[in-house]
Each structure stands twice: as C-alpha cells, then as structure tokens.
Coordinates of C-alpha atoms in Angstrom, one line a residue:
M1 CA 105.8 77.6 112.4
K2 CA 105.0 73.9 112.2
T3 CA 107.5 71.3 113.5
L4 CA 108.6 69.1 110.6
Y5 CA 110.7 66.5 112.4
L6 CA 110.0 63.9 115.1
P7 CA 111.7 65.3 118.1
K8 CA 111.1 62.4 120.5
L9 CA 112.6 59.8 118.1
Q10 CA 115.4 62.1 117.1
N11 CA 116.4 62.8 120.7
F12 CA 116.0 59.1 121.7
I13 CA 118.5 57.9 119.0
Q14 CA 121.0 60.5 120.0
I15 CA 120.7 59.6 123.7
V16 CA 121.1 55.9 123.1
V17 CA 124.2 56.3 121.0
A18 CA 125.7 58.7 123.6
I19 CA 125.0 56.2 126.4
M20 CA 126.6 53.4 124.4
T21 CA 129.7 55.6 123.9
G22 CA 129.9 56.4 127.6
F23 CA 129.5 52.7 128.6
I24 CA 132.4 51.6 126.4
T25 CA 134.5 54.4 127.8
L26 CA 133.8 53.2 131.3
V27 CA 134.8 49.6 130.3
V28 CA 138.1 51.0 128.9
L29 CA 138.7 52.9 132.1
S30 CA 138.0 49.8 134.3
A31 CA 140.3 47.7 132.1
L32 CA 143.1 50.3 132.4
I33 CA 142.7 50.2 136.2
Q34 CA 142.9 46.4 136.3
I35 CA 145.9 46.4 134.0
W36 CA 147.6 49.1 136.2
R37 CA 147.0 47.0 139.3
K38 CA 148.4 43.8 137.9
Q39 CA 151.2 45.6 136.0
D40 CA 150.5 43.3 133.0
W41 CA 150.3 45.7 130.1
S42 CA 150.7 43.1 127.3
A43 CA 147.6 41.2 128.1
G44 CA 145.2 44.1 128.0
L45 CA 146.8 46.2 125.3
V46 CA 144.8 44.6 122.5
F47 CA 141.6 45.0 124.4
I48 CA 142.3 48.7 125.1
I49 CA 143.1 49.5 121.5
A50 CA 140.0 47.7 120.2
A51 CA 137.8 49.5 122.8
L52 CA 139.3 52.9 121.9
I53 CA 138.6 52.3 118.2
I54 CA 135.0 51.4 118.9
T55 CA 134.6 54.4 121.2
A56 CA 136.0 56.7 118.4
I57 CA 133.7 55.2 115.9
L58 CA 130.7 55.7 118.1
W59 CA 131.7 59.2 118.9
L60 CA 132.0 60.0 115.2
T61 CA 128.6 58.4 114.7
V62 CA 127.0 60.6 117.4
T63 CA 128.6 63.8 116.1
I64 CA 128.3 63.4 112.4
V65 CA 125.6 60.9 111.4
F66 CA 123.1 61.3 114.3
S67 CA 123.5 65.0 114.6
F68 CA 120.1 65.8 113.1
Y69 CA 118.6 69.2 112.3
R70 CA 115.4 70.6 113.7
I71 CA 113.3 71.8 110.9
E72 CA 110.2 74.1 111.3
G73 CA 108.3 75.7 108.5
D74 CA 105.3 77.7 107.4
E75 CA 103.9 78.8 104.0
N76 CA 106.8 81.2 103.2
S77 CA 109.9 79.7 104.6
F78 CA 111.5 77.0 106.8
T79 CA 113.9 77.3 109.7
V80 CA 116.8 74.9 110.2
R81 CA 118.3 74.6 113.7
R82 CA 121.3 72.6 114.8
R83 CA 122.8 73.2 118.2
Q84 CA 122.9 77.0 118.6
K85 CA 122.9 77.8 114.9
K86 CA 119.6 78.9 113.2
Q87 CA 119.1 79.5 109.5
T88 CA 115.9 80.6 107.7
M89 CA 115.5 79.7 104.1
S90 CA 112.9 80.0 101.4
W91 CA 111.1 76.9 100.1
K92 CA 112.4 77.9 96.6
D93 CA 115.9 77.0 97.8
I94 CA 115.1 73.3 98.0
A95 CA 116.5 71.3 95.1
T96 CA 115.5 67.8 96.1
L97 CA 114.2 65.7 99.0
E98 CA 116.3 62.5 99.3
R99 CA 117.3 59.7 101.6
P100 CA 120.9 60.0 102.8
W101 CA 123.3 57.2 101.8
W102 CA 123.8 56.2 105.4
A103 CA 120.1 56.0 106.2
F104 CA 119.5 52.3 105.3
N105 CA 117.1 51.4 108.1
P106 CA 113.5 51.8 106.9
A107 CA 112.3 51.9 110.5
V108 CA 114.0 55.2 111.0
P109 CA 112.7 57.5 108.3
V110 CA 115.5 60.0 107.7
I111 CA 114.9 62.7 105.1
G112 CA 117.6 65.0 103.6
I113 CA 116.7 68.4 102.2
R114 CA 119.3 69.2 99.6
T115 CA 119.4 73.0 98.8
K116 CA 120.3 74.5 95.4
N117 CA 123.7 75.6 96.9
G118 CA 124.5 71.9 97.7
A119 CA 123.9 71.9 101.5
M120 CA 122.1 68.9 103.0
F121 CA 119.9 69.1 106.1
C122 CA 119.0 65.6 107.5
F123 CA 116.2 65.0 110.0
I124 CA 113.8 62.2 111.1
A125 CA 110.3 62.6 109.7
G126 CA 107.3 60.5 109.2
S127 CA 105.4 60.1 105.9
N128 CA 103.1 63.0 106.8
E129 CA 106.0 65.5 107.2
R130 CA 107.5 64.5 103.9
K131 CA 104.2 65.1 102.2
I132 CA 103.9 68.6 103.9
I133 CA 107.4 69.5 102.7
E134 CA 106.8 68.4 99.2
E135 CA 103.5 70.4 99.1
L136 CA 105.1 73.6 100.5
S137 CA 108.0 73.3 98.2
A138 CA 105.7 72.8 95.1
I139 CA 103.5 75.8 96.1
N140 CA 106.5 78.1 96.3
N141 CA 108.3 77.0 93.1

C-alpha cells in the first residue's frame, strides 16, 4: 500500500490548531482567576464570553474541518483511516475528486474523494498524489 497523503503537513496543522485552542483556554482560565480574586465580574464577563466563543470555534475547526483522513492505496483498492476506524474501498467507488468548499488556501492542497454513495474523504496531498489517484481510478473504471 502506498501512502497517498502528506502525513507531516497533516499532523502539523492539527497540532497547531490544537495548541491555539489550548492557549485560548488558558487565557480564559487566567481571566477567571483574576476576576474571582477582584470580585469584579462585570468587567471581565464580556472577555470571558468572547474567549469561550473563540475557543468553541477553534475546537469545532479541529474536530470537523482539520480532521483529515489517512488514505493508502494499491492497484486494487484504497484504505481510508480516521482515528480508530478503517474502511477499504474499491477504486470503482470513486465518483469525483474535488476540492472541499472550506479549502480555500492554495498553499494547503486539500483533496476530497467523493464516493458514489455520497461520502467525502478529505486529506492533504500534493500534485503527485492527485495524479496517482486519478490514474488508479481511471484504470479500475
């Protein structure tokens, strides 16, 4: 099986966003401690609400958008892994290769494999990986 994603870049993006979320959470906790010491809840309430909203948005970004799949393949099939789940599919199951709507940054080449049943598997790949997937999909169709 050949790896069809860029694991270092994929892991780096997930780690950076997770660190940002953790940092904002620490800022919120330190603000809560300062407010509790001074007993002035009205001054810091707006800050806490804004920081909690930003933390929630970053957490959703980590869990939904930047939760990429690991894709490996050979001539007959490809395997999709995400967390502990593993799914093997035939190249004939691919309907299209597309760029997800949220992947607007050209520096991070995100590819989505849409299957014929409507599922979408997103991963980070270079131009070489996209070409390999297109060739393997064309051979098996």
